[in-house]
Coordinates of C-alpha atoms in Angstrom, one line a residue:
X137 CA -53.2 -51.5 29.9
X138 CA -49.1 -51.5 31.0
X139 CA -48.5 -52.8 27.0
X140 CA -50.7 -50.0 25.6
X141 CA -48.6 -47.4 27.8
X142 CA -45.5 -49.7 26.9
X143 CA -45.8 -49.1 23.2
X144 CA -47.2 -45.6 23.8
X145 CA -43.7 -45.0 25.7
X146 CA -41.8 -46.2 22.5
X147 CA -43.7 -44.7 19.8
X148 CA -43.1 -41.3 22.2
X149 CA -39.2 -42.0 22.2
X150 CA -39.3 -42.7 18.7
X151 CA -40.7 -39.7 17.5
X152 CA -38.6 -37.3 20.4
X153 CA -35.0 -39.5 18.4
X154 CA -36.6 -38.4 14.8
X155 CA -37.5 -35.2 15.6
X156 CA -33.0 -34.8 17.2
X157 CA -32.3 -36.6 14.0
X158 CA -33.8 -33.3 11.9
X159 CA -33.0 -31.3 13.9
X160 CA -29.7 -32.1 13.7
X161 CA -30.0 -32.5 9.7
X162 CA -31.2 -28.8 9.4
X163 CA -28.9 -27.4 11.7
X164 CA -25.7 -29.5 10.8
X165 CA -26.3 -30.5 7.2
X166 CA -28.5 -28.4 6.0
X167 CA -26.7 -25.1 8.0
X168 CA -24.5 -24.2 4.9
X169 CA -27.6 -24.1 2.4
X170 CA -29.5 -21.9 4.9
X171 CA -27.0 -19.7 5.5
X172 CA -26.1 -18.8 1.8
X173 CA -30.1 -18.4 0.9
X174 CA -30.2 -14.8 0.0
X175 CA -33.9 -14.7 2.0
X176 CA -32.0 -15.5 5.3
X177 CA -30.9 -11.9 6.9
X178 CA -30.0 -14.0 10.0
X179 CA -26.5 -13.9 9.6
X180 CA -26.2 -9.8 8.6
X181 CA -28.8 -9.2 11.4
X182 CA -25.9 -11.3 13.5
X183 CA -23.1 -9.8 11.9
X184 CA -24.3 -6.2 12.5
X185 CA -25.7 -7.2 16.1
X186 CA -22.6 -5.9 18.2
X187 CA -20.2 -2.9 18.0
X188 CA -17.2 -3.6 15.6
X189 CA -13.8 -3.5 16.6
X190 CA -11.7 -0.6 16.0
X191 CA -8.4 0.4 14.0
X192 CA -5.9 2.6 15.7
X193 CA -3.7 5.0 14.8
X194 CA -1.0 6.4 17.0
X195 CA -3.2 4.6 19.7
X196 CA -6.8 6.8 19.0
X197 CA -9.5 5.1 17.0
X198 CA -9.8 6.5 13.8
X199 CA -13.5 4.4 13.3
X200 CA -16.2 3.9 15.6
X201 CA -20.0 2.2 15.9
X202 CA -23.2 3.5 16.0
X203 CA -26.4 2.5 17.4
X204 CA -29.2 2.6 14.5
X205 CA -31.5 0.7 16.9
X206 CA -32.7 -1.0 13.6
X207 CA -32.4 -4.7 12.4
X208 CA -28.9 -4.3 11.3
X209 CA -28.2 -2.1 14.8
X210 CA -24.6 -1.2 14.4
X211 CA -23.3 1.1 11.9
X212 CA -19.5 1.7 10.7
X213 CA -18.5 5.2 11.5
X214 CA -15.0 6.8 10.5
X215 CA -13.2 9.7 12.3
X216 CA -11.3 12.0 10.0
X217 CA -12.2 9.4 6.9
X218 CA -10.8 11.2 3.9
X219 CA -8.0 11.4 5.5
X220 CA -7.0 7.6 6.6
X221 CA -9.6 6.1 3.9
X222 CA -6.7 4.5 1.9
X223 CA -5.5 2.8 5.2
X224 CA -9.3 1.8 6.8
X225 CA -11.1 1.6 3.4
X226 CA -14.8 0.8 4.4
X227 CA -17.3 -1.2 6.3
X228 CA -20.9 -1.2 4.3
X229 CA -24.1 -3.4 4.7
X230 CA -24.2 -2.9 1.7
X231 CA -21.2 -3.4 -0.1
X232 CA -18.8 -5.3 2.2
X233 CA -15.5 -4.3 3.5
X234 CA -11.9 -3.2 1.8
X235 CA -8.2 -2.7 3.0
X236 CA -8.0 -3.0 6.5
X237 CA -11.5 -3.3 7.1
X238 CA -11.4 -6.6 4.9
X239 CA -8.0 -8.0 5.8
X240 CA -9.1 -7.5 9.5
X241 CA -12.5 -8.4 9.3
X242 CA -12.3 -11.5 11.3
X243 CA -10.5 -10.0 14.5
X244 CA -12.9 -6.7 14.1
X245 CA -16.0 -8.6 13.3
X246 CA -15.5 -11.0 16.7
X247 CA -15.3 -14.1 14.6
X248 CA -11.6 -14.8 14.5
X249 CA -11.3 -18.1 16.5
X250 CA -8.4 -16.5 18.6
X251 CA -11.0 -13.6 20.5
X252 CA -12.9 -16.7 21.9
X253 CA -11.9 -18.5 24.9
X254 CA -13.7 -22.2 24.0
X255 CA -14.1 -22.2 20.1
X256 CA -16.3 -25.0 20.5
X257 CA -18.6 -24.0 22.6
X258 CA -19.0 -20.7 20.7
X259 CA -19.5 -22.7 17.6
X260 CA -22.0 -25.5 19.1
X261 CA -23.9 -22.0 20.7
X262 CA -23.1 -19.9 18.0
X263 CA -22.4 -17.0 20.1
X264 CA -19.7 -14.5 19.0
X265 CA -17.0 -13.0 20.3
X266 CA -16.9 -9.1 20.8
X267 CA -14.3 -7.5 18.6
X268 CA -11.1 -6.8 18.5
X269 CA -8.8 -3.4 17.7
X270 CA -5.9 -3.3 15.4
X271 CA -3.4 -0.8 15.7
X272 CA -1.7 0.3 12.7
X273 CA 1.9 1.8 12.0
X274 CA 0.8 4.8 11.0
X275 CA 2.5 8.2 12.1
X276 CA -0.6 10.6 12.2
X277 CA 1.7 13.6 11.7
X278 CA 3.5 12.2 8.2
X279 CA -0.5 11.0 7.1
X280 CA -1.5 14.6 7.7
X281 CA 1.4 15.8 6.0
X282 CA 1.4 14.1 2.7
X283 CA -2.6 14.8 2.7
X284 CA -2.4 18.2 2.8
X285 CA 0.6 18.4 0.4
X286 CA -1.5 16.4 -2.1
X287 CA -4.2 18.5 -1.5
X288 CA -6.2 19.3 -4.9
X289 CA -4.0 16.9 -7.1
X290 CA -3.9 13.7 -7.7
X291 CA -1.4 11.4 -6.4
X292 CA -0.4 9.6 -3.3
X293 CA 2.4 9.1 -1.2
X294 CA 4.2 6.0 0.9
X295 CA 6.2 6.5 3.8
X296 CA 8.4 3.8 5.2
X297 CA 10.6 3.4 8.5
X298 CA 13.6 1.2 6.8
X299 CA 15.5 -0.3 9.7
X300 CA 11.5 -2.2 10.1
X301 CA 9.4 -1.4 7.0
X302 CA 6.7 -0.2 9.4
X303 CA 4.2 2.0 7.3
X304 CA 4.5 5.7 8.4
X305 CA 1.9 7.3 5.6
X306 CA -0.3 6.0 2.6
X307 CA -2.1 8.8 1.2
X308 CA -4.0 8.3 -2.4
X309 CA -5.6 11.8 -3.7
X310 CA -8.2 12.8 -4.3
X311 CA -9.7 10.7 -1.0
X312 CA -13.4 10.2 -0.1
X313 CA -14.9 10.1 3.6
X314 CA -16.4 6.1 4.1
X315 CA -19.0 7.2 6.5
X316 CA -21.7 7.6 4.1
X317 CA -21.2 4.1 2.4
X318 CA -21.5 2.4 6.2
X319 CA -25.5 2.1 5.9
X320 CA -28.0 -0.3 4.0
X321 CA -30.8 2.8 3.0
X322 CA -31.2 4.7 0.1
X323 CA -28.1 7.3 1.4
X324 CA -25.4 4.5 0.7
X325 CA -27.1 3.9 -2.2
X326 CA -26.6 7.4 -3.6
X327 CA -23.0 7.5 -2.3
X328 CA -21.8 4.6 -4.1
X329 CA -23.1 5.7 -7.3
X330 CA -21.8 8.8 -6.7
X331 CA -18.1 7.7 -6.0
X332 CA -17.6 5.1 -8.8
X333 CA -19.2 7.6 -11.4
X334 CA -16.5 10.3 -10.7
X335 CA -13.9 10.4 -12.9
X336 CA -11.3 11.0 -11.0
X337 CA -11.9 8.0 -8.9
X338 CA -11.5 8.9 -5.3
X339 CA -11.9 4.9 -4.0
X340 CA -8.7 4.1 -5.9
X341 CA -6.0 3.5 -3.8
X342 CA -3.1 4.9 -5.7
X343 CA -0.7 3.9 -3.6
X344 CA -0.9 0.5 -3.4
X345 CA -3.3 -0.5 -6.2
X346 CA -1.9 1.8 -9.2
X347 CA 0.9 1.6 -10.8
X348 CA 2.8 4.5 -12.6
X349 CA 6.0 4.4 -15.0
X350 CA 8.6 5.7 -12.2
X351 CA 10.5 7.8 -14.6
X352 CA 13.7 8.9 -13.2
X353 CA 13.7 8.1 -9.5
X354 CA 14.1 4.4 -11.6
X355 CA 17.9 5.4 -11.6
X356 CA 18.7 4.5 -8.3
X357 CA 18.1 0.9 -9.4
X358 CA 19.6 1.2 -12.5
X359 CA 22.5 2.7 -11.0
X360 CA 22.5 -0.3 -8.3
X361 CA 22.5 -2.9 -10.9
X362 CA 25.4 -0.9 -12.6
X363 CA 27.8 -0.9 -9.2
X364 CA 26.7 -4.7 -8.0
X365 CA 27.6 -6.2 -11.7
X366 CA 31.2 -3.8 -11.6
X367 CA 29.9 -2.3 -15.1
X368 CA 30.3 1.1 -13.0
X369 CA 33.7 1.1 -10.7
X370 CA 34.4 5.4 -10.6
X371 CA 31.7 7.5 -10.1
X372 CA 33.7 9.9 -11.3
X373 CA 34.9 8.8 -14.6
X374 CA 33.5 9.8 -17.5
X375 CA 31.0 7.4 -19.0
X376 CA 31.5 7.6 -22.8
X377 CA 28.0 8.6 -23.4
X378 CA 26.9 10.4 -26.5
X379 CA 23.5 12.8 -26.3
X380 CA 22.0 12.2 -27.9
X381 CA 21.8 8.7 -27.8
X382 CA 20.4 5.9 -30.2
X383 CA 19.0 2.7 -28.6
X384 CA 21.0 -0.6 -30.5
X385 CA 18.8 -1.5 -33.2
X386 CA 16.7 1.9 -33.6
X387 CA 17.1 5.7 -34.9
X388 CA 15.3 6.7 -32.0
X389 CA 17.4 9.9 -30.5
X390 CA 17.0 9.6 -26.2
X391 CA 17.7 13.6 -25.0
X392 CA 17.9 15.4 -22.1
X393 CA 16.2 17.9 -20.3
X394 CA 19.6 18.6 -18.7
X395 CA 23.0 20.1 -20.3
X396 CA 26.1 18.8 -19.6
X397 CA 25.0 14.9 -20.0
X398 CA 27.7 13.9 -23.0
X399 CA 30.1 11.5 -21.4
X400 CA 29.3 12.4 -18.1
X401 CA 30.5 10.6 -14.9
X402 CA 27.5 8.4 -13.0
X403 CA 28.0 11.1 -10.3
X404 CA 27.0 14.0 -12.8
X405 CA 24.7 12.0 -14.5
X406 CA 22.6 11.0 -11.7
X407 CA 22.8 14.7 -10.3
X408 CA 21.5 15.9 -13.5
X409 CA 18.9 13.4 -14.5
X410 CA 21.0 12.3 -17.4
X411 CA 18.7 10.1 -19.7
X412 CA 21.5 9.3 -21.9
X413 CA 23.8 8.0 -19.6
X414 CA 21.0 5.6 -17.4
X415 CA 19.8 4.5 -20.8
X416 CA 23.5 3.3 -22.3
X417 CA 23.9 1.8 -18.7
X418 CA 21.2 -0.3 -18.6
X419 CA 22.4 -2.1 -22.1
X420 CA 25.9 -2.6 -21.0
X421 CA 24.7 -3.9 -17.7
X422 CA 22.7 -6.2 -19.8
X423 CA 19.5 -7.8 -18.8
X424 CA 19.5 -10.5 -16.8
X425 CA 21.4 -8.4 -14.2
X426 CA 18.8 -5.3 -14.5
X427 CA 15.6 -7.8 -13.8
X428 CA 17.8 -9.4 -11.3
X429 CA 18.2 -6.0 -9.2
X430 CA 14.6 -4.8 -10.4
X431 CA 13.7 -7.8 -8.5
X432 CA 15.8 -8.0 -5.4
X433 CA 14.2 -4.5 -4.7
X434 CA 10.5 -6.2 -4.9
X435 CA 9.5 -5.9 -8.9
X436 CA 7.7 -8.6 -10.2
X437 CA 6.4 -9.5 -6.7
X438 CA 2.5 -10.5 -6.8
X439 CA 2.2 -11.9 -3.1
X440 CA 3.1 -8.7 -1.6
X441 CA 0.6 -8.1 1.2
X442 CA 0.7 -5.0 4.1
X443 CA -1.8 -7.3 4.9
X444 CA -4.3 -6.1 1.7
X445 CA -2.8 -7.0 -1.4
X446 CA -0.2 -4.7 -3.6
X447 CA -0.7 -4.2 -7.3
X448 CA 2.5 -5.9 -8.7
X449 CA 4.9 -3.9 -10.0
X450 CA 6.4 -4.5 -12.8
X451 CA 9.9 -4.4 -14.8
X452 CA 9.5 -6.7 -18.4
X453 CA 11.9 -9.7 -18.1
X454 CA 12.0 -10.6 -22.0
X455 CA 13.3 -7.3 -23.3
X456 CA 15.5 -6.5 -26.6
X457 CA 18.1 -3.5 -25.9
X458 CA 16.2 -0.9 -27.1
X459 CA 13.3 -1.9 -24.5
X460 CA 16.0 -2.2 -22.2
X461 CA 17.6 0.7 -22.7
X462 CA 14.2 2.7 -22.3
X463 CA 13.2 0.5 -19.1
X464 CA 16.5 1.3 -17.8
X465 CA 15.3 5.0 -17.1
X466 CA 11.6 3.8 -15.9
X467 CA 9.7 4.1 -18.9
X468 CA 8.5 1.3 -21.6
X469 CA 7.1 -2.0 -19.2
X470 CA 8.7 -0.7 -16.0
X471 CA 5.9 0.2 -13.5
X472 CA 5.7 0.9 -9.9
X473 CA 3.6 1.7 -7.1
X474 CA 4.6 4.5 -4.8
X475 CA 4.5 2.1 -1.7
X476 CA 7.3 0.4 -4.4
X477 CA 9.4 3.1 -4.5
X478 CA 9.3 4.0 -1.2
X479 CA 10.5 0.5 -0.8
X480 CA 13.4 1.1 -3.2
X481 CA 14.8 4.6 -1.0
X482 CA 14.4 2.6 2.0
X483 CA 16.7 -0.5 1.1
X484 CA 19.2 2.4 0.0
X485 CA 18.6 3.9 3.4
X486 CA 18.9 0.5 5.2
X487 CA 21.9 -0.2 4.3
X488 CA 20.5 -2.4 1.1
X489 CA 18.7 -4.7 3.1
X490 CA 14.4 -4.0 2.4
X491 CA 12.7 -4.9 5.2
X492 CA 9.2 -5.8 4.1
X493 CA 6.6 -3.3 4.6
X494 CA 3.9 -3.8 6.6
X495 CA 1.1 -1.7 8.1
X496 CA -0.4 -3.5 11.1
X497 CA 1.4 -3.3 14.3
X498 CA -0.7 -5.6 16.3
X499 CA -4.3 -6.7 17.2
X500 CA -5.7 -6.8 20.6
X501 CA -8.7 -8.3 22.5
X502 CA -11.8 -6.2 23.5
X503 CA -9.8 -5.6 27.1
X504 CA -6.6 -4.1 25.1
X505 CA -4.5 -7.3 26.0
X506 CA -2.3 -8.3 22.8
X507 CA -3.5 -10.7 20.7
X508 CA -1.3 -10.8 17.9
X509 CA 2.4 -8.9 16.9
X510 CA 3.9 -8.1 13.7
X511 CA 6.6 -10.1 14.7
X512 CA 9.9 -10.3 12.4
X513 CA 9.8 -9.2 9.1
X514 CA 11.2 -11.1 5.9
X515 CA 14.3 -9.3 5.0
X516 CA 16.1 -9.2 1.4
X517 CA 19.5 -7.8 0.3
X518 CA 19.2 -5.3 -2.8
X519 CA 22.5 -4.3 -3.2
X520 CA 25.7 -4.6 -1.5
X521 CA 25.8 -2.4 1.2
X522 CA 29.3 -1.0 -0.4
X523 CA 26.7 -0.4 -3.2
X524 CA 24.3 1.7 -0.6
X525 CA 26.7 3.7 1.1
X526 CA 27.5 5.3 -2.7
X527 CA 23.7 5.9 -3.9
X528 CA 23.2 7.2 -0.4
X529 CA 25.8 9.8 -1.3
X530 CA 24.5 10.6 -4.6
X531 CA 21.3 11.2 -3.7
X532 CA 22.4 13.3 -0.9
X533 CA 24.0 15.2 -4.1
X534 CA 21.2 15.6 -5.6
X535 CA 19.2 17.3 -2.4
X536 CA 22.2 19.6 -1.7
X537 CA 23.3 20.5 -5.8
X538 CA 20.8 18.8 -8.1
X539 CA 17.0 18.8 -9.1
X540 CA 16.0 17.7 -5.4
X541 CA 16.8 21.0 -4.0
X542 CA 13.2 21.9 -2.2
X543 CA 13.4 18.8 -0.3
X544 CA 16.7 19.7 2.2
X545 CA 15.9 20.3 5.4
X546 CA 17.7 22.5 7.8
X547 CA 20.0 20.1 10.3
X548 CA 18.8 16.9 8.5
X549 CA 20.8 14.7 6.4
X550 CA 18.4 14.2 3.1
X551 CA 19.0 12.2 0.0
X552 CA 16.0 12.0 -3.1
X553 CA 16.1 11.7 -6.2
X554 CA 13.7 13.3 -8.7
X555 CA 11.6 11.7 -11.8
X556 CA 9.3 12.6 -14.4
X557 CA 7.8 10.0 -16.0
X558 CA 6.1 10.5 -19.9
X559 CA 3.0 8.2 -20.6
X560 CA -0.1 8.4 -23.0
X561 CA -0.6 7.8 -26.7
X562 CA 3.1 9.2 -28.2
X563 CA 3.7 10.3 -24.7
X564 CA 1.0 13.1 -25.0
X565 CA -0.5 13.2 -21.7
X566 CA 0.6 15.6 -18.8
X567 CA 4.1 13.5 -17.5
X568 CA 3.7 12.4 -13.6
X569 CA 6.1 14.4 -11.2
X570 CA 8.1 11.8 -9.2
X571 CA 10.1 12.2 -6.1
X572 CA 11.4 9.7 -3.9
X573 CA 13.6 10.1 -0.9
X574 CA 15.4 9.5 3.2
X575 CA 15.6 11.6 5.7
X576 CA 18.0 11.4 8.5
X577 CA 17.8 13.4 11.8
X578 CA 21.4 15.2 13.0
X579 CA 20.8 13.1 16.4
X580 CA 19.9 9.6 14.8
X581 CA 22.3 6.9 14.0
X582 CA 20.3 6.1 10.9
X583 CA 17.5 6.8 8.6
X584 CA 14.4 7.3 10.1
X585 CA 12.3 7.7 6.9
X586 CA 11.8 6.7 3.5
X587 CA 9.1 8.3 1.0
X588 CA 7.6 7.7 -2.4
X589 CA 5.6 10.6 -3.8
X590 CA 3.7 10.9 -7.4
X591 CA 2.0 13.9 -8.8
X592 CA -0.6 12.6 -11.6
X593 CA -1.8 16.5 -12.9
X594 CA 0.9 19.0 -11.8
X595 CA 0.0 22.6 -11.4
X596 CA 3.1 23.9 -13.4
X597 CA 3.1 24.4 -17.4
X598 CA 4.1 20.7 -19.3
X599 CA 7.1 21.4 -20.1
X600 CA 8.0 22.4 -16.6
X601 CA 6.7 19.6 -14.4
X602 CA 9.1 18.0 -12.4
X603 CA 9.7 15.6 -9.2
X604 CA 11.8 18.4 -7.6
X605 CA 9.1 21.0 -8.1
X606 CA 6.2 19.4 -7.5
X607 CA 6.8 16.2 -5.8
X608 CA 10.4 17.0 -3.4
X609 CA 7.6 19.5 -1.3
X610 CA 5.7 16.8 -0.4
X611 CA 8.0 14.7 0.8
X612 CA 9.8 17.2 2.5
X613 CA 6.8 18.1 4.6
X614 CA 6.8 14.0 5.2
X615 CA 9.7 13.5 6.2
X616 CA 9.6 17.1 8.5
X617 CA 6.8 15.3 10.2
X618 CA 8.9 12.1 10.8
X619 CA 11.6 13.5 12.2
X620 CA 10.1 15.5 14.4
X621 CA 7.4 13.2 16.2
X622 CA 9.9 11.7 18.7

């Protein structure tokens, strides 16, 4: 009888070890294979089982939660959406996440390994964190600014601080509100369809994932390249410049929309606009000095990251003089994203060091303790900062007696510089109004704000578009806003 219960006792053992051993296969081995089975809504029912973390601005969450009581219980929900949609982008069940949303996912989800206190334990129990918050660098004043500036057009607008490259504004026209999109019913559904069928495709983000042709406001590094190589020593001397001029190798005739342009200095010449003058300059400073500057200011950069990726911007390194001549003054190859040329008045601004931008201050834990900082940021030299000090003067020049008139502001120092870019089949469609700019308070030792603003359909006939008259209000409202936050 003791032997029958003996082997009884074994076989029992036996079978409690195989059973562990799969167990252990389907929850170890097998796990990965489970999860990715598009019948198992375990992990969405898990993902969507707790409130998501939220993103700040200016220290007030600009999302939320909401409790559908349903299998997937917790709903994204977005306060003011249209308005900080290019920031946030969106949280769906249906269709994922974008910008912040998606760079942040892990801290706002819960399951970034630094919100939970034993790792291991949370991944042999499989519990989950509660989620963070991330505060951004936005400036909820500038944001409003620029939106209501854009309002009706297409466009967007980047703001920078240059001593830091914190983000101040991104702005992308027209916006849409995220909220709808949240869900997993037949309402998202609609929405989506909806959005990507319009034309003018409101879930673009124009300011960091389109590029434009810059245009004019192109000059500044032009003009950079031109002082750092020596080509240009006097601002004031006259520049030998015919107008109209002929590229090397073409009977293409460059003109002006500005009088005055033949021979003029680089002072008058940037004041004025002068095609002519930018175009010759960009030859003689030949290049493998252009694409050097184009590149010191953060052309030709794909890693750039604020921390959802930046459409690269572009200036052609393989270019005959002719090309070069014409991307010299922001047209042919050369492209750029506002966020880009908000970058470029900001290394003016800073002295000629760019601070890269970034638009997460730092993330927290569910109690509001600091998880992570934005810490340093990697720094580059642009230009000589002999070099700075004399573009910030000339585009002071062009606020206070050029094209940039409408973006002075009354006991501010201000310095822009207007563009307005051709593109389309033989340059036939409606040219993009350009401004970019700084804006320095009569108290502050420095900048406190650098903007990038593009006008896609201007309201003004063709052939009187312009960064100064359709783009230098915007930022001028901007940098207003900026300045007087403290």
């Amino acid at each position: 009888m003791t032997r029958h219960i003996r082997h009884a006792g074994v076989f029992c053992a036996l079978l409690l070890v195989a059973l562990l051993l799969n167990a252990a296969r389907v929850q170890v081995v097998q796990a990965p294979a489970y999860d990715g089975n598009p019948a198992n809504r375990r992990p969405e029912i898990f993902r969507y089982g707790q409130p998501r973390g939220d993103i700040l601005v200016d220290g007030r969450p600009v999302t939320g939660s909401k409790d559908t009581r349903e299998h997937l219980r917790y709903e994204r929900t977005y306060t003011d959406g249209p308005l900080y949609a290019p920031v946030t982008g969106f949280a769906s069940q249906l269709y994922g996440t974008t910008l912040l949303e998606k760079a942040e996912d892990g801290i706002l989800s819960g399951t970034d390994p630094m919100l939970a206190p034993f790792p291991l334990w949370n991944d042999f129990t499989r519990a989950r964190s509660r989620g963070g918050d991330v505060v951004t660098t936005i400036d909820p004043a500038a944001q409003r600014a620029a939106y209501e500036g854009l309002a009706g057009r297409k466009g967007a607008v980047a703001a920078l601080e240059p001593s830091t490259g914190r983000i101040l504004a991104l702005v992308s026209a027209p916006s849409y509100d995220p909220q709808p999109l949240s869900g997993n019913g037949a309402a998202a559904a609609r929405a989506w369809k909806r959005l990507n069928a319009d034309r003018d495709r409101p879930m673009l983000n124009r300011a960091v994932r389109q590029t434009y042709p810059p245009g004019s406001t192109f000059k500044v590094v032009t003009a950079a390249a031109a002082l750092d190589a020596g080509v240009v020593t006097d601002l004031d001397a006259p520049t030998d410049s015919p107008d109209p001029y002929t590229p090397p190798g073409t009977r293409t005739r460059l003109t002006n929309a500005s009088r005055g342009c033949r021979d003029a200095s680089v002072r008058e010449a940037f004041t004025l606009s002068c095609n002519t003058v930018f175009a010759k300059l960009g030859v003689e400073v030949g290049a493998t000095d252009m694409t050097a500057t184009a590149q010191a200011f953060g052309f030709n950069n794909p890693a750039l990251r604020i921390p959802f990726p930046v459409a690269r911007s572009t200036f052609d390194t393989s270019l005959d003089e002719a090309q070069l001549a014409l991307s010299s003054i922001g047209q042919y190859n050369t492209r750029a994203t506002p966020l880009q040329m908000a970058m470029v008045a900001a290394a003016v601004a800073n002295g000629g060091q760019l601070r890269e931008p970034y638009l997460v201050e730092r993330t927290t834990r569910p109690g509001g303790s600091t998880l992570a900082t934005a810490g340093s940021r990697a720094v580059r030299q642009a230009m000589y900062p002999s070099t700075a000090v004399r573009l910030r003067a000339l585009m002071r020049e062009v606020v206070e007696d050029g094209t940039g008139r409408r973006a002075a502001i009354r006991g501010a120092k201000v310095g822009g510089k207007t563009g307005t870019a051709q593109h389309g089949l033989g340059n036939s469609g409606t040219p993009y109004a350009w401004f970019v700019s700084w804006a320095q308070g009569d108290g502050d030792l420095e900048p406190r704000v650098a903007v990038a603003v593009v006008v896609e359909e201007a309201e003004a006939d063709r052939g009187d578009i312009s960064g100064g008259g359709d783009a230098a209000p915007i930022a001028r409202a901007v940098m207003k806003a900026v300045l007087g936050s403290r």
